[in-house]
Phi, psi and omega in degrees: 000119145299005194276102162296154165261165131245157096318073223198095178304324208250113189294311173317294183291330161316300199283320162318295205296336161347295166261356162297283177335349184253324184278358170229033189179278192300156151246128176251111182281145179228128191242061258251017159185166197296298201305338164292310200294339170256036183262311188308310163337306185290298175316313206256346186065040173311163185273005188206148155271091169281138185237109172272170217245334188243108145256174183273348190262277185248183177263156191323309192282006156299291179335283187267027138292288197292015165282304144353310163275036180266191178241150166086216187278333162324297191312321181296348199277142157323127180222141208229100174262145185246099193266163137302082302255149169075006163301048211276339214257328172284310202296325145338294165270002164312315227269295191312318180274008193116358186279140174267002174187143186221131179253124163297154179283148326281171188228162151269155201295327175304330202298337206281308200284346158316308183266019174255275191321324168296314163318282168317312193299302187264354152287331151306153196258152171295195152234124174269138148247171171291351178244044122214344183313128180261086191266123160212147205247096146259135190021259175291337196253115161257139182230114190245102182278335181269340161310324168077068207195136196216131186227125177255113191058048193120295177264137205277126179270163211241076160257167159267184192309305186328289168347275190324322204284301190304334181254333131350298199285282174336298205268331179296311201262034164328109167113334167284152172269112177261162169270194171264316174316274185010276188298306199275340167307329185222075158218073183345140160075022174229029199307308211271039176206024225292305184247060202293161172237023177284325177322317173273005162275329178269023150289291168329310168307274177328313192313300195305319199298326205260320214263167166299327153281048222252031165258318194222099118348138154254307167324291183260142179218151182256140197233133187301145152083331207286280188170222237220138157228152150279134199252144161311297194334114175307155170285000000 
């Protein structure tokens, strides 16, 4: 599936990105407020959101808690948000409420549709077989890779794709200390962020969803100056 949302008040920049993005693909819903874009959402089911962060109704970051809050595979698409240029403090709570990726204003178009394939890229689902379905277990904390899907005792923890893919990294190399160049180095598709610092807001994200605690974490541990380690350690 090709369909993008856009979500976008400002009618100029809609239509430019609109049509580039049709000239590379694409199909593009066009939504011009959130309360719109998510009547649209329901309907039409994109394999992406594009989100802008200033609507005239409600603001991007409603928009996406109540996308987050939806019922079924709706609640999973993939968002892509568009801040303003000097917000670090919005793009932060974008990152807190679910948004997988976020581009400043203004952008170049190539630059957007580089992080709409990546988005998508890591949000496809694999196709599982029994020679290749991917598991990996400490104690209580399960990782299901074609599933894309992380369960503590059970209970499905509520990551985004990125998320998943960034704690992927971590528990296969369970026990390496990696840096953030590392992990986003083999975290497909973020070649074009080598010293993004968003990374530690979705670390934070994953700590709430796994550890009991993500004020004194057991799992993910942070090594000062360094980067990130996964601990081994059983439940």
């Amino acid at each position: 599936m090709n369909t993008l949302l856009l979500i976008e008040d400002d009618h100029r920049l809609a239509n430019m990105v609109s049509e580039y993005l049709q000239q590379s693909g694409f199909t593009v819903q066009h939504a011009a407020n959130g309360l719109d874009g998510l009547k649209v959402l329901q309907s039409t089911a994109p394999a992406l959101v594009l989100l802008d962060l200033m609507l005239p109704d409600i603001d991007g970051l409603e928009v996406c808690k109540r996308i987050r809050a939806l019922p079924g595979a709706l609640a999973q698409t993939p968002v892509l948000m568009l801040t303003a240029k000097g917000d670090p403090m919005d793009r932060i709570v974008g990152l807190e409420l679910g948004a997988d990726d976020y581009l400043p204003k203004p952008f170049e178009p190539r630059e957007l549709l580089a992080r709409i394939r990546a988005v998508l890229r890591r949000h496809a689902p694999g196709e599982a077989t029994e020679a290749t379905h991917q598991t990996l277990k400490f104690g209580s904390l399960e990782l299901d890779r074609d599933a894309r899907s992380v369960s503590v005792r059970g209970d499905v923890c509520d990551l985004t794709a990125y998320q998943f893919d960034l704690l992927w990294v971590l528990a296969e190399r369970a026990g390496r200390v990696l840096s953030r160049d590392q992990i986003m180095e083999a975290v497909r598709g973020r070649e074009l962020e080598a010293f993004d610092r968003s990374i530690d807001v979705h670390m934070g994200r994953i700590r709430a969803a796994i550890e009991e605690d993500a004020k004194a974490p057991k799992r993910i541990l942070t090594v000062r100056g360094v980067g990130y380690v996964f601990a081994k350690q059983q439940d």
